mmCIF file of C-alpha atoms in Angstrom:
data_model
loop_
_atom_site.group_PDB
_atom_site.id
_atom_site.type_symbol
_atom_site.label_atom_id
_atom_site.label_comp_id
_atom_site.label_asym_id
_atom_site.label_seq_id
_atom_site.Cartn_x
_atom_site.Cartn_y
_atom_site.Cartn_z
ATOM 1 C CA MET A 1 86.992 69.082 40.537
ATOM 2 C CA PRO A 2 89.006 72.606 41.263
ATOM 3 C CA VAL A 3 90.552 70.892 44.380
ATOM 4 C CA SER A 4 94.185 71.292 43.658
ATOM 5 C CA VAL A 5 96.087 67.919 43.152
ATOM 6 C CA LYS A 6 99.105 69.748 43.180
ATOM 7 C CA HIS A 7 98.964 71.527 46.697
ATOM 8 C CA SER A 8 97.232 67.862 48.106
ATOM 9 C CA GLN A 9 100.383 66.112 47.018
ATOM 10 C CA LEU A 10 102.338 68.627 48.587
ATOM 11 C CA ILE A 11 100.756 67.962 52.191
ATOM 12 C CA PHE A 12 100.709 64.126 51.378
ATOM 13 C CA ASP A 13 104.511 64.642 50.746
ATOM 14 C CA ALA A 14 104.950 66.530 53.931
ATOM 15 C CA LEU A 15 103.173 63.995 55.977
ATOM 16 C CA ARG A 16 105.486 61.099 54.374
ATOM 17 C CA ALA A 17 108.261 63.024 55.330
ATOM 18 C CA CYS A 18 107.487 63.419 58.814
ATOM 19 C CA ASP A 19 106.977 59.125 58.731
ATOM 20 C CA VAL A 20 103.423 59.620 59.027
ATOM 21 C CA ARG A 21 102.294 55.784 57.980
ATOM 22 C CA LEU A 22 98.708 55.494 59.110
ATOM 23 C CA MET A 23 96.287 58.019 58.219
ATOM 24 C CA SER A 24 92.496 58.090 58.915
ATOM 25 C CA ALA A 25 90.117 59.713 56.841
ATOM 26 C CA LEU A 26 86.398 60.749 56.302
ATOM 27 C CA PRO A 27 85.491 62.013 52.896
ATOM 28 C CA GLU A 28 84.614 65.302 51.949
ATOM 29 C CA THR A 29 85.217 67.349 48.816
ATOM 30 C CA TRP A 30 88.767 69.163 49.507
ATOM 31 C CA LEU A 31 90.331 65.989 50.944
ATOM 32 C CA VAL A 32 89.338 63.607 47.703
ATOM 33 C CA HIS A 33 92.942 63.735 46.597
ATOM 34 C CA LEU A 34 95.108 63.239 49.397
ATOM 35 C CA ILE A 35 92.517 60.287 50.409
ATOM 36 C CA ARG A 36 93.503 58.959 46.781
ATOM 37 C CA MET A 37 97.173 59.556 47.713
ATOM 38 C CA ALA A 38 97.062 57.547 51.358
ATOM 39 C CA GLU A 39 95.113 54.926 49.681
ATOM 40 C CA GLU A 40 97.860 54.140 46.846
ATOM 41 C CA ASP A 41 100.766 54.555 48.755
ATOM 42 C CA PRO A 42 101.549 50.941 49.937
ATOM 43 C CA ALA A 43 103.333 52.551 52.752
ATOM 44 C CA VAL A 44 100.186 54.271 54.272
ATOM 45 C CA THR A 45 97.578 52.423 56.024
ATOM 46 C CA LEU A 46 94.803 54.232 55.267
ATOM 47 C CA VAL A 47 91.587 53.723 57.543
ATOM 48 C CA ARG A 48 88.146 55.128 56.504
ATOM 49 C CA LEU A 49 86.109 55.845 59.291
ATOM 50 C CA ALA A 50 82.408 56.044 59.735
ATOM 51 C CA LYS A 51 82.606 59.186 62.217
ATOM 52 C CA GLU A 52 85.446 61.167 62.790
ATOM 53 C CA GLU A 53 85.735 60.415 66.375
ATOM 54 C CA GLU A 54 86.982 56.720 65.643
ATOM 55 C CA GLY A 55 90.176 58.384 64.394
ATOM 56 C CA VAL A 56 91.135 59.672 67.876
ATOM 57 C CA GLY A 57 90.931 56.229 69.421
ATOM 58 C CA ILE A 58 92.457 54.577 65.862
ATOM 59 C CA SER A 59 95.176 57.287 66.223
ATOM 60 C CA ALA A 60 95.813 56.537 70.360
ATOM 61 C CA GLY A 61 96.534 52.987 69.548
ATOM 62 C CA ALA A 62 98.598 53.637 66.818
ATOM 63 C CA HIS A 63 100.650 55.773 68.934
ATOM 64 C CA LEU A 64 101.132 53.272 71.632
ATOM 65 C CA ALA A 65 101.964 50.482 69.052
ATOM 66 C CA GLY A 66 104.687 53.289 67.777
ATOM 67 C CA VAL A 67 103.239 54.090 64.573
ATOM 68 C CA LYS A 68 102.712 57.859 63.356
ATOM 69 C CA SER A 69 99.461 58.913 62.314
ATOM 70 C CA ALA A 70 97.506 61.637 60.575
ATOM 71 C CA MET A 71 93.628 62.432 60.660
ATOM 72 C CA LEU A 72 92.192 64.032 57.916
ATOM 73 C CA MET A 73 88.632 65.809 58.559
ATOM 74 C CA GLN A 74 86.340 68.680 57.545
ATOM 75 C CA ASN A 75 85.847 71.093 60.488
ATOM 76 C CA HIS A 76 82.605 69.481 60.909
ATOM 77 C CA GLY A 77 84.534 66.414 61.615
ATOM 78 C CA PHE A 78 86.503 68.273 64.119
ATOM 79 C CA LEU A 79 83.545 68.997 66.042
ATOM 80 C CA ALA A 80 81.962 65.620 65.888
ATOM 81 C CA SER A 81 85.509 64.510 67.770
ATOM 82 C CA VAL A 82 85.856 66.743 70.854
ATOM 83 C CA ASN A 83 84.875 63.997 73.499
ATOM 84 C CA GLY A 84 87.438 61.390 71.960
ATOM 85 C CA ILE A 85 90.004 64.659 71.870
ATOM 86 C CA VAL A 86 88.998 65.675 75.459
ATOM 87 C CA SER A 87 88.389 62.258 77.161
ATOM 88 C CA LEU A 88 91.378 60.145 75.400
ATOM 89 C CA ALA A 89 93.799 62.387 73.423
ATOM 90 C CA HIS A 90 93.631 65.505 76.379
ATOM 91 C CA LEU A 91 93.418 62.700 79.338
ATOM 92 C CA TYR A 92 95.864 60.166 78.153
ATOM 93 C CA ARG A 93 98.599 62.162 76.346
ATOM 94 C CA ILE A 94 98.085 61.157 73.033
ATOM 95 C CA PRO A 95 99.449 63.223 70.289
ATOM 96 C CA LEU A 96 96.801 63.916 67.106
ATOM 97 C CA LEU A 97 98.310 65.324 64.173
ATOM 98 C CA MET A 98 94.763 66.743 62.747
ATOM 99 C CA LEU A 99 94.393 67.859 59.150
ATOM 100 C CA VAL A 100 91.493 69.898 59.295
ATOM 101 C CA SER A 101 89.435 71.146 56.129
ATOM 102 C CA TYR A 102 88.560 74.723 56.852
ATOM 103 C CA ARG A 103 84.986 75.038 55.348
ATOM 104 C CA GLY A 104 83.016 78.062 55.879
ATOM 105 C CA GLU A 105 85.332 80.684 55.415
ATOM 106 C CA PHE A 106 85.295 83.751 53.009
ATOM 107 C CA GLY A 107 84.508 82.123 49.604
ATOM 108 C CA GLU A 108 82.117 79.685 50.900
ATOM 109 C CA ARG A 109 79.352 79.235 48.560
ATOM 110 C CA ASP A 110 77.463 76.185 50.215
ATOM 111 C CA PRO A 111 75.122 77.690 52.796
ATOM 112 C CA TRP A 112 75.264 74.624 55.104
ATOM 113 C CA GLN A 113 78.824 75.064 55.272
ATOM 114 C CA THR A 114 78.657 78.697 56.844
ATOM 115 C CA GLN A 115 78.255 77.427 60.237
ATOM 116 C CA GLY A 116 80.790 75.537 61.114
ATOM 117 C CA GLY A 117 83.607 77.826 59.872
ATOM 118 C CA GLY A 118 82.572 80.222 62.617
ATOM 119 C CA ALA A 119 82.697 77.831 65.255
ATOM 120 C CA THR A 120 86.404 76.424 64.266
ATOM 121 C CA GLU A 121 88.521 78.716 65.629
ATOM 122 C CA PRO A 122 86.830 79.484 69.042
ATOM 123 C CA LEU A 123 86.607 75.905 69.908
ATOM 124 C CA LEU A 124 90.304 75.275 69.120
ATOM 125 C CA ARG A 125 91.352 78.224 71.519
ATOM 126 C CA ALA A 126 88.600 76.821 73.817
ATOM 127 C CA LEU A 127 90.300 73.190 74.192
ATOM 128 C CA ARG A 128 93.703 74.772 73.914
ATOM 129 C CA ILE A 129 94.979 73.296 70.812
ATOM 130 C CA PRO A 130 97.905 74.678 69.078
ATOM 131 C CA TYR A 131 96.526 75.432 65.504
ATOM 132 C CA ASP A 132 97.934 77.226 62.229
ATOM 133 C CA ARG A 133 96.909 78.036 58.855
ATOM 134 C CA LEU A 134 98.011 76.179 55.819
ATOM 135 C CA ASP A 135 97.070 78.656 53.018
ATOM 136 C CA HIS A 136 99.995 79.110 50.894
ATOM 137 C CA PRO A 137 102.111 76.232 49.210
ATOM 138 C CA ASN A 138 105.326 77.452 50.245
ATOM 139 C CA HIS A 139 104.784 77.166 54.068
ATOM 140 C CA VAL A 140 103.116 73.391 53.787
ATOM 141 C CA ALA A 141 106.528 71.570 54.213
ATOM 142 C CA ALA A 142 107.510 73.476 57.062
ATOM 143 C CA LYS A 143 104.312 73.686 59.048
ATOM 144 C CA VAL A 144 103.438 69.961 58.553
ATOM 145 C CA ARG A 145 106.940 69.211 59.990
ATOM 146 C CA LYS A 146 106.535 71.981 62.838
ATOM 147 C CA ALA A 147 102.894 70.421 63.668
ATOM 148 C CA GLN A 148 103.951 67.141 63.806
ATOM 149 C CA THR A 149 107.102 67.751 66.024
ATOM 150 C CA LEU A 150 105.160 69.840 68.323
ATOM 151 C CA ALA A 151 102.281 67.013 68.541
ATOM 152 C CA GLU A 152 104.761 64.300 70.023
ATOM 153 C CA ALA A 153 107.110 66.291 72.434
ATOM 154 C CA SER A 154 103.912 67.888 73.922
ATOM 155 C CA LEU A 155 101.990 64.551 73.665
ATOM 156 C CA SER A 156 98.817 66.591 72.774
ATOM 157 C CA PRO A 157 96.739 67.182 69.837
ATOM 158 C CA VAL A 158 97.725 69.885 67.336
ATOM 159 C CA ALA A 159 95.746 71.282 64.102
ATOM 160 C CA LEU A 160 96.746 72.336 60.647
ATOM 161 C CA LEU A 161 93.968 74.087 59.147
ATOM 162 C CA LEU A 162 93.708 73.502 55.361
ATOM 163 C CA CYS A 163 92.216 76.631 53.785
ATOM 164 C CA ARG A 164 90.668 77.842 50.980
ATOM 165 C CA ASP A 165 93.712 79.515 49.062
ATOM 166 C CA LEU A 166 95.441 76.313 49.230
ATOM 167 C CA MET A 167 92.779 73.736 48.416
ATOM 168 C CA TRP A 168 90.673 75.146 45.694
ATOM 169 C CA GLU A 169 91.325 76.219 42.356
ATOM 170 C CA GLU A 170 89.211 79.019 41.469
ATOM 171 C CA MET B 1 77.654 34.346 83.906
ATOM 172 C CA LEU B 2 78.939 36.702 85.752
ATOM 173 C CA ARG B 3 82.105 38.679 84.143
ATOM 174 C CA ILE B 4 84.581 38.182 86.834
ATOM 175 C CA ASP B 5 84.350 34.724 86.089
ATOM 176 C CA ALA B 6 84.441 34.856 82.262
ATOM 177 C CA LEU B 7 87.194 37.225 82.717
ATOM 178 C CA GLU B 8 89.102 34.491 84.898
ATOM 179 C CA ALA B 9 88.324 32.179 82.363
ATOM 180 C CA ILE B 10 90.509 33.693 79.869
ATOM 181 C CA TYR B 11 93.110 35.342 82.139
ATOM 182 C CA PRO B 12 95.791 33.022 81.188
ATOM 183 C CA GLU B 13 95.170 33.737 77.466
ATOM 184 C CA LEU B 14 94.924 37.907 78.244
ATOM 185 C CA GLU B 15 98.346 37.340 79.625
ATOM 186 C CA GLN B 16 99.538 36.262 76.066
ATOM 187 C CA CYS B 17 97.667 39.148 74.137
ATOM 188 C CA VAL B 18 97.569 43.224 74.163
ATOM 189 C CA VAL B 19 94.412 43.878 76.114
ATOM 190 C CA VAL B 20 92.213 47.146 75.958
ATOM 191 C CA THR B 21 89.276 47.707 78.198
ATOM 192 C CA ILE B 22 86.663 50.088 78.880
ATOM 193 C CA MET B 23 85.914 51.968 81.835
ATOM 194 C CA GLY B 24 83.832 50.798 84.656
ATOM 195 C CA ALA B 25 83.471 47.075 85.730
ATOM 196 C CA VAL B 26 85.513 45.655 83.244
ATOM 197 C CA SER B 27 88.583 47.490 84.144
ATOM 198 C CA ALA B 28 88.143 47.292 87.695
ATOM 199 C CA GLU B 29 87.816 43.521 87.236
ATOM 200 C CA LEU B 30 90.426 42.461 84.892
ATOM 201 C CA GLN B 31 92.593 44.709 87.556
ATOM 202 C CA SER B 32 91.421 42.726 90.530
ATOM 203 C CA LEU B 33 92.312 39.339 88.769
ATOM 204 C CA GLY B 34 96.141 41.399 88.734
ATOM 205 C CA HIS B 35 97.232 44.131 86.527
ATOM 206 C CA ARG B 36 99.767 43.116 83.854
ATOM 207 C CA PRO B 37 102.045 45.254 81.641
ATOM 208 C CA ASN B 38 99.918 44.436 78.544
ATOM 209 C CA PHE B 39 96.652 45.482 79.763
ATOM 210 C CA PHE B 40 95.259 49.057 79.238
ATOM 211 C CA TYR B 41 92.199 50.531 80.754
ATOM 212 C CA LEU B 42 90.477 53.320 78.776
ATOM 213 C CA LEU B 43 88.690 54.979 81.861
ATOM 214 C CA HIS B 44 86.780 57.864 79.543
ATOM 215 C CA ALA B 45 86.239 58.170 76.126
ATOM 216 C CA MET B 46 83.261 55.646 76.133
ATOM 217 C CA GLY B 47 82.764 54.079 72.507
ATOM 218 C CA LEU B 48 86.510 54.302 71.586
ATOM 219 C CA ALA B 49 87.917 51.394 73.085
ATOM 220 C CA SER B 50 87.072 49.139 69.753
ATOM 221 C CA SER B 51 88.778 52.166 67.821
ATOM 222 C CA MET B 52 92.002 51.677 69.911
ATOM 223 C CA GLY B 53 92.334 48.247 69.639
ATOM 224 C CA LEU B 54 91.839 48.540 65.818
ATOM 225 C CA GLY B 55 94.663 51.093 65.919
ATOM 226 C CA ILE B 56 96.862 48.685 67.414
ATOM 227 C CA ALA B 57 96.172 45.771 65.241
ATOM 228 C CA LEU B 58 96.470 47.557 61.975
ATOM 229 C CA SER B 59 99.867 49.170 63.399
ATOM 230 C CA ARG B 60 101.347 45.865 64.919
ATOM 231 C CA PRO B 61 99.621 42.890 62.856
ATOM 232 C CA GLU B 62 102.220 40.513 64.661
ATOM 233 C CA LEU B 63 100.224 41.192 68.208
ATOM 234 C CA PRO B 64 97.177 39.381 69.173
ATOM 235 C CA VAL B 65 94.890 42.503 70.411
ATOM 236 C CA VAL B 66 91.792 41.792 72.156
ATOM 237 C CA VAL B 67 89.077 44.302 73.684
ATOM 238 C CA LEU B 68 87.144 43.828 76.234
ATOM 239 C CA ASP B 69 83.819 45.935 75.441
ATOM 240 C CA GLY B 70 80.543 46.647 76.730
ATOM 241 C CA ASP B 71 77.123 46.862 75.048
ATOM 242 C CA GLY B 72 76.648 50.397 76.476
ATOM 243 C CA SER B 73 80.388 51.051 74.910
ATOM 244 C CA ILE B 74 79.644 49.715 71.644
ATOM 245 C CA LEU B 75 75.942 51.306 71.150
ATOM 246 C CA MET B 76 78.122 54.724 71.332
ATOM 247 C CA ASN B 77 80.118 53.712 68.440
ATOM 248 C CA LEU B 78 78.327 51.435 66.095
ATOM 249 C CA GLY B 79 80.039 52.795 62.930
ATOM 250 C CA SER B 80 83.529 50.971 64.743
ATOM 251 C CA LEU B 81 81.755 47.700 63.771
ATOM 252 C CA THR B 82 81.694 48.567 60.291
ATOM 253 C CA THR B 83 85.072 50.029 60.138
ATOM 254 C CA MET B 84 86.471 46.973 62.018
ATOM 255 C CA ALA B 85 84.824 44.920 59.617
ATOM 256 C CA ARG B 86 86.098 47.061 56.634
ATOM 257 C CA TYR B 87 89.533 46.228 57.364
ATOM 258 C CA ARG B 88 88.962 42.945 59.461
ATOM 259 C CA PRO B 89 92.432 42.190 60.990
ATOM 260 C CA GLY B 90 92.767 38.858 62.103
ATOM 261 C CA ASN B 91 94.962 39.585 64.907
ATOM 262 C CA LEU B 92 91.936 41.504 67.060
ATOM 263 C CA THR B 93 89.162 39.832 68.953
ATOM 264 C CA HIS B 94 86.757 41.681 70.088
ATOM 265 C CA VAL B 95 84.497 40.685 73.239
ATOM 266 C CA VAL B 96 81.687 42.417 74.369
ATOM 267 C CA PHE B 97 80.266 42.239 77.855
ATOM 268 C CA ASP B 98 76.438 42.329 77.224
ATOM 269 C CA ASN B 99 74.868 43.078 80.347
ATOM 270 C CA GLU B 100 72.081 44.809 79.053
ATOM 271 C CA SER B 101 72.617 48.132 81.276
ATOM 272 C CA LEU B 102 74.594 51.095 82.306
ATOM 273 C CA LEU B 103 75.701 49.443 85.390
ATOM 274 C CA SER B 104 78.519 51.774 86.168
ATOM 275 C CA VAL B 105 76.414 54.530 86.549
ATOM 276 C CA GLY B 106 73.044 53.175 87.949
ATOM 277 C CA GLY B 107 71.858 50.519 86.157
ATOM 278 C CA PHE B 108 70.157 51.954 83.690
ATOM 279 C CA PRO B 109 69.081 49.340 80.634
ATOM 280 C CA THR B 110 70.596 49.867 77.498
ATOM 281 C CA ALA B 111 68.871 48.878 73.987
ATOM 282 C CA THR B 112 69.956 45.504 74.362
ATOM 283 C CA ALA B 113 67.498 44.801 77.360
ATOM 284 C CA THR B 114 64.936 45.461 74.949
ATOM 285 C CA GLY B 115 66.024 42.877 71.923
ATOM 286 C CA SER B 116 68.695 45.061 70.353
ATOM 287 C CA ASP B 117 71.151 42.233 69.070
ATOM 288 C CA VAL B 118 74.951 43.319 69.285
ATOM 289 C CA ALA B 119 76.046 40.232 67.461
ATOM 290 C CA GLY B 120 73.432 40.188 65.096
ATOM 291 C CA MET B 121 74.459 43.878 64.406
ATOM 292 C CA ALA B 122 78.427 43.302 64.287
ATOM 293 C CA ALA B 123 77.492 40.190 61.618
ATOM 294 C CA ALA B 124 75.400 42.408 59.490
ATOM 295 C CA ALA B 125 78.604 45.155 59.619
ATOM 296 C CA GLY B 126 80.593 42.446 58.001
ATOM 297 C CA ILE B 127 82.396 41.056 60.829
ATOM 298 C CA PRO B 128 83.752 37.651 59.776
ATOM 299 C CA ARG B 129 83.210 35.623 63.034
ATOM 300 C CA THR B 130 80.290 36.393 65.457
ATOM 301 C CA THR B 131 78.636 34.697 68.287
ATOM 302 C CA THR B 132 76.519 35.414 71.332
ATOM 303 C CA VAL B 133 77.350 33.053 74.602
ATOM 304 C CA ARG B 134 75.535 32.565 77.619
ATOM 305 C CA THR B 135 77.628 30.436 79.914
ATOM 306 C CA LEU B 136 81.439 30.022 80.912
ATOM 307 C CA ASP B 137 82.457 27.181 79.305
ATOM 308 C CA ASP B 138 80.842 28.639 75.441
ATOM 309 C CA PHE B 139 82.665 31.882 76.468
ATOM 310 C CA ARG B 140 85.826 30.177 76.801
ATOM 311 C CA ALA B 141 85.382 28.005 74.001
ATOM 312 C CA ALA B 142 84.481 30.755 71.779
ATOM 313 C CA PHE B 143 87.481 32.966 73.003
ATOM 314 C CA THR B 144 90.013 30.215 72.220
ATOM 315 C CA ALA B 145 88.614 29.369 69.080
ATOM 316 C CA ALA B 146 88.314 32.922 67.926
ATOM 317 C CA ARG B 147 92.206 33.546 68.684
ATOM 318 C CA ALA B 148 93.117 30.073 66.522
ATOM 319 C CA SER B 149 90.809 31.078 63.996
ATOM 320 C CA GLY B 150 93.350 34.254 62.330
ATOM 321 C CA GLU B 151 89.765 36.004 61.785
ATOM 322 C CA LEU B 152 88.302 39.434 63.317
ATOM 323 C CA THR B 153 85.457 37.777 65.775
ATOM 324 C CA THR B 154 83.119 39.535 67.909
ATOM 325 C CA ILE B 155 82.114 37.838 70.997
ATOM 326 C CA VAL B 156 79.085 38.734 72.762
ATOM 327 C CA ALA B 157 78.936 37.188 76.345
ATOM 328 C CA LYS B 158 75.715 37.728 77.720
ATOM 329 C CA VAL B 159 76.578 38.505 81.672
ATOM 330 C CA GLU B 160 74.698 39.518 85.031
ATOM 331 C CA ALA B 161 74.048 42.990 85.630
ATOM 332 C CA ARG B 162 76.561 42.724 88.578
ATOM 333 C CA GLY B 163 80.070 44.373 89.431
ATOM 334 C CA PRO B 164 82.677 44.998 91.954
ATOM 335 C CA ALA B 165 82.245 47.055 94.718
ATOM 336 C CA LEU B 166 85.316 49.239 94.265
ATOM 337 C CA TYR B 167 85.898 50.825 90.658
ATOM 338 C CA LEU B 168 88.997 53.019 91.838
ATOM 339 C CA THR B 169 92.718 50.879 91.861
ATOM 340 C CA ASP B 170 96.078 52.546 92.786
ATOM 341 C CA LEU B 171 97.156 52.515 89.146
ATOM 342 C CA PRO B 172 97.161 55.775 87.953
ATOM 343 C CA MET B 173 95.777 56.069 84.416
ATOM 344 C CA LEU B 174 98.891 57.854 82.927
ATOM 345 C CA GLU B 175 100.967 55.248 84.689
ATOM 346 C CA ASN B 176 98.946 52.885 82.848
ATOM 347 C CA ARG B 177 99.366 54.469 79.576
ATOM 348 C CA PHE B 178 103.228 54.809 79.555
ATOM 349 C CA GLN B 179 104.000 51.323 80.863
ATOM 350 C CA PHE B 180 101.665 50.058 78.184
ATOM 351 C CA GLN B 181 103.455 52.141 75.480
ATOM 352 C CA ARG B 182 107.070 51.072 76.982
ATOM 353 C CA HIS B 183 105.718 47.238 76.594
ATOM 354 C CA LEU B 184 104.427 47.079 73.235
ATOM 355 C CA ARG B 185 108.029 49.134 72.309
ATOM 356 C CA ALA B 186 109.817 46.052 73.817
ATOM 357 C CA LEU B 187 107.833 43.582 72.261
ATOM 358 C CA ARG B 188 108.588 45.149 68.975
ATOM 359 C CA ASP B 189 112.393 45.248 69.893
ATOM 360 C CA LEU B 190 112.500 41.625 71.148
ATOM 361 C CA GLY B 191 110.798 40.831 67.903
ATOM 362 C CA ALA B 192 113.322 42.660 65.644
ATOM 363 C CA GLN B 193 116.217 40.673 68.144
ATOM 364 C CA VAL B 194 114.365 37.645 67.000
ATOM 365 C CA SER B 195 114.327 38.203 63.740
ATOM 366 C CA ALA B 196 118.025 39.297 63.621
ATOM 367 C CA ASP B 197 118.956 35.941 65.385
ATOM 368 C CA ALA B 198 117.031 33.926 63.041
#
């Protein structure tokens, strides 16, 4: 499977460097190594979800309980989480660090993934969620750190888009 | 059984727990019995109270956590039963007040009115302890037993579809949120102090 182990490790290490101790996840191809790393790290609580919106509630609980968390999901999982983001995270000022695999961009081969790509950034903008692209290994550590810092300072959701050029080895 | 009476029956125990409630009647009635800093009322995000309780319970295994859920809310997030069952934190007690109705928005019947069985679904999801109770004495006993068991429990309490006259309180959402967070932090600091003294 040409999902990049090396770059998944970079992302995982960057999350751990921010003291992220709880990760919620719903598997998709690009996230398999990240989820395995979370499962194998005894210092991380991995919560496998049935649907991504649950992760908003779990991260809210973790935050109020004093634990930093991250959400690993596909962009379709982000689409499925919107009500929780608005009516819990925004309404109650809850920081969310959302790592969203950005399917449906240039290079996408799966026809069923091609609609979500076009909706992802317009929706992030409509929700006024600050976001950035993770598309080069050199920027991973700094961008993850800065995203986590902004989420905590603003008490709001932020998103990092995990892009094809970073996640996939052609 | 009236929900307000059920809440009153367990109120002395709730004082010792970290409590997350759903919106509407449950939140208003618990507040009418007396707000405490360890009570958080999720006034929107229907369905996510159980997920929040799970997040707290996994993050702070030393704290007894109680979720006060409803049939309409849990039906919106049935997957949460499977996620709770998967991690089954022993410090989490999940109470579902089942009035077979979306009472706060006009009393439309939910699927439990036509036979859907929340405790049955919870058991089938893998929640280790589940029960359905219909009287105040059974509810009080089930709640105390759940807390004492040290196992994740879902208690479905069948209650009448009657709510409070008023749903609004004078506690702003954000005040509740920051007070609750500060209280959980203080409990941790207190725990650290006790450990250091021991």
